[in-house]
């Protein structure tokens, strides 16, 4: 599967947003917003007939997430198939969250990017409460061409905790997210190319 036009799975941006107000180690300044990878992308790597290597796939994902290699651990890159296409499943952790990607072996296109904040790390961060309308606008600002009206968002409660969940579809990419209403921090972000 390839994109018809260049796109980036917004994960690095989300990571930066998730960390709003975080200190040191988080990528892309996750200040009072959310940390996420960049959007699915048609970023290609010069390759022979065999496609990209596992090392190249890993490097593409680190760059997309805005994570330095020395900040990633428990990394794993495995070759797999999805819908008849050869892909790499790439996973790695940081002190502030976990990342998972699907990248085409053929040319390094990111088909899926998933980020989840480390809850222990998130509890130590400061943030600003966010109302649902502001959360919808915040999510729309993470995705090129999206507006707050494009965002489907709802409120969830459990054990006295309130958060927002939602989704947005833009240019063949489905974004799913969770935002902590007390801190305005994106705790989960997934971008999945459905082209």
Coordinates of C-alpha atoms in Angstrom, one line a residue:
X1 CA 0.0 0.0 0.0
X2 CA 1.3 3.4 -0.9
X3 CA 0.0 6.9 -0.4
X4 CA -1.3 8.8 -3.3
X5 CA 0.4 11.9 -2.0
X6 CA 3.1 12.7 0.6
X7 CA 1.8 12.4 4.2
X8 CA 3.4 12.1 7.6
X9 CA 1.8 10.1 10.5
X10 CA 1.8 12.7 13.1
X11 CA 3.5 11.0 16.0
X12 CA 6.6 13.0 16.7
X13 CA 4.3 16.0 16.9
X14 CA 2.1 14.2 19.3
X15 CA 5.0 13.3 21.5
X16 CA 5.9 16.9 21.6
X17 CA 2.4 17.8 22.4
X18 CA 2.0 15.2 25.1
X19 CA 4.9 16.5 27.0
X20 CA 3.8 20.1 27.3
X21 CA 5.5 21.2 30.4
X22 CA 7.7 18.1 30.7
X23 CA 11.3 18.3 31.5
X24 CA 14.2 17.0 29.6
X25 CA 13.9 13.6 27.7
X26 CA 10.7 13.9 25.8
X27 CA 10.7 14.5 22.0
X28 CA 9.2 17.4 20.2
X29 CA 8.4 19.4 23.3
X30 CA 5.3 17.6 24.5
X31 CA 4.2 20.7 26.4
X32 CA 0.7 20.6 27.9
X33 CA -0.5 18.9 24.8
X34 CA 0.6 15.6 23.4
X35 CA 3.5 13.5 22.2
X36 CA 3.0 11.6 19.0
X37 CA 4.8 10.5 16.0
X38 CA 4.5 12.3 12.7
X39 CA 1.8 11.1 10.3
X40 CA 2.1 8.2 7.9
X41 CA 4.5 9.3 5.3
X42 CA 5.6 8.5 1.9
X43 CA 9.2 9.1 3.0
X44 CA 11.2 6.8 0.8
X45 CA 14.7 5.4 1.1
X46 CA 16.9 4.6 -1.8
X47 CA 16.6 0.9 -2.1
X48 CA 17.6 -2.1 -4.3
X49 CA 15.0 -4.7 -5.3
X50 CA 15.0 -6.2 -1.8
X51 CA 13.7 -3.1 -0.1
X52 CA 14.9 -1.4 3.1
X53 CA 16.8 -3.2 5.9
X54 CA 15.5 -3.6 9.5
X55 CA 18.1 -1.0 10.6
X56 CA 16.7 1.5 8.0
X57 CA 13.1 0.8 9.1
X58 CA 14.1 1.4 12.8
X59 CA 15.9 4.7 11.8
X60 CA 12.8 5.9 9.9
X61 CA 10.6 5.2 13.0
X62 CA 13.0 7.0 15.4
X63 CA 13.1 10.0 13.2
X64 CA 9.3 10.0 12.8
X65 CA 8.9 9.9 16.6
X66 CA 11.5 12.5 17.2
X67 CA 13.4 10.1 19.5
X68 CA 17.2 9.9 19.7
X69 CA 18.6 6.3 19.3
X70 CA 20.2 6.6 22.8
X71 CA 16.8 7.4 24.4
X72 CA 15.1 4.2 23.0
X73 CA 15.3 0.8 24.6
X74 CA 13.6 -2.6 24.5
X75 CA 13.5 -2.2 20.7
X76 CA 12.3 -4.9 18.3
X77 CA 12.1 -5.0 14.6
X78 CA 10.4 -8.0 12.9
X79 CA 9.4 -8.7 9.4
X80 CA 5.8 -9.6 8.8
X81 CA 3.1 -9.5 6.1
X82 CA -0.1 -7.5 6.1
X83 CA -2.6 -7.5 3.3
X84 CA -0.1 -9.4 1.2
X85 CA 2.6 -6.7 1.6
X86 CA 5.9 -7.2 3.4
X87 CA 6.2 -4.9 6.4
X88 CA 8.4 -4.4 9.4
X89 CA 6.8 -4.3 12.9
X90 CA 8.9 -1.8 14.8
X91 CA 8.6 -1.3 18.6
X92 CA 10.6 0.7 21.1
X93 CA 10.2 2.3 24.5
X94 CA 11.4 5.5 26.0
X95 CA 11.2 6.8 29.6
X96 CA 8.0 8.7 28.7
X97 CA 6.1 6.2 26.4
X98 CA 6.0 3.3 24.0
X99 CA 6.0 3.4 20.2
X100 CA 4.8 0.9 17.6
X101 CA 5.0 1.2 13.9
X102 CA 4.3 -0.7 10.7
X103 CA 6.7 0.2 7.9
X104 CA 6.7 -1.2 4.3
X105 CA 9.8 -3.2 3.4
X106 CA 9.5 -2.0 -0.2
X107 CA 10.3 1.7 0.4
X108 CA 9.9 2.6 4.1
X109 CA 6.4 4.0 4.0
X110 CA 4.9 4.3 7.5
X111 CA 1.5 2.6 7.4
X112 CA 0.7 2.9 11.1
X113 CA 2.1 4.7 14.1
X114 CA 1.0 4.2 17.7
X115 CA 2.1 6.1 20.8
X116 CA 1.1 5.5 24.4
X117 CA 2.3 7.6 27.3
X118 CA 4.0 5.9 30.3
X119 CA 1.4 6.5 33.1
X120 CA 4.0 6.8 35.9
X121 CA 5.9 9.4 33.9
X122 CA 2.6 11.3 33.0
X123 CA 1.6 11.5 36.7
X124 CA 4.8 13.5 37.4
X125 CA 4.1 16.1 34.7
X126 CA 2.3 19.4 35.2
X127 CA -0.5 20.4 32.8
X128 CA -3.5 22.6 32.4
X129 CA -7.1 21.3 32.5
X130 CA -8.7 21.1 29.1
X131 CA -12.4 21.3 28.2
X132 CA -13.7 19.1 25.4
X133 CA -14.0 21.9 22.8
X134 CA -10.4 22.9 23.4
X135 CA -9.4 19.2 23.1
X136 CA -11.1 18.9 19.7
X137 CA -9.3 22.0 18.5
X138 CA -6.0 20.7 19.9
X139 CA -6.3 17.4 18.0
X140 CA -7.3 19.2 14.8
X141 CA -4.1 21.3 15.1
X142 CA -2.0 18.1 15.1
X143 CA -3.3 17.0 11.7
X144 CA -2.7 19.1 8.6
X145 CA -5.9 20.2 6.9
X146 CA -8.2 19.2 9.8
X147 CA -10.6 21.4 11.7
X148 CA -12.3 20.9 15.1
X149 CA -15.5 20.0 13.3
X150 CA -13.7 17.0 11.8
X151 CA -12.9 15.6 15.2
X152 CA -15.3 13.1 16.8
X153 CA -14.8 13.4 20.6
X154 CA -16.5 12.2 23.7
X155 CA -16.0 12.2 27.4
X156 CA -15.2 9.0 29.4
X157 CA -15.2 8.4 33.2
X158 CA -13.8 5.6 35.3
X159 CA -12.9 5.5 39.0
X160 CA -13.3 9.3 39.3
X161 CA -11.0 10.0 36.4
X162 CA -12.2 11.9 33.4
X163 CA -10.7 11.8 29.9
X164 CA -11.6 12.4 26.3
X165 CA -11.5 9.8 23.6
X166 CA -12.0 10.3 19.9
X167 CA -11.1 9.9 16.3
X168 CA -10.5 11.9 13.2
X169 CA -10.2 10.8 9.6
X170 CA -8.2 12.9 7.2
X171 CA -6.7 12.1 3.8
X172 CA -7.1 8.3 4.3
X173 CA -5.6 8.3 7.7
X174 CA -7.6 7.4 10.8
X175 CA -6.4 9.0 14.0
X176 CA -7.6 7.7 17.4
X177 CA -6.7 9.4 20.7
X178 CA -7.1 9.8 24.4
X179 CA -6.6 13.0 26.2
X180 CA -6.3 13.5 30.0
X181 CA -8.9 16.3 30.8
X182 CA -7.0 17.3 33.9
X183 CA -3.6 17.9 32.2
X184 CA -4.5 18.4 28.5
X185 CA -2.0 15.7 27.8
X186 CA -2.5 13.2 25.0
X187 CA -2.1 9.8 26.6
X188 CA -2.6 7.7 23.5
X189 CA -2.4 8.5 19.8
X190 CA -2.7 6.1 16.8
X191 CA -2.5 7.0 13.2
X192 CA -3.5 4.3 10.7
X193 CA -3.3 4.7 7.0
X194 CA -6.3 3.0 5.4
X195 CA -5.8 4.0 1.8

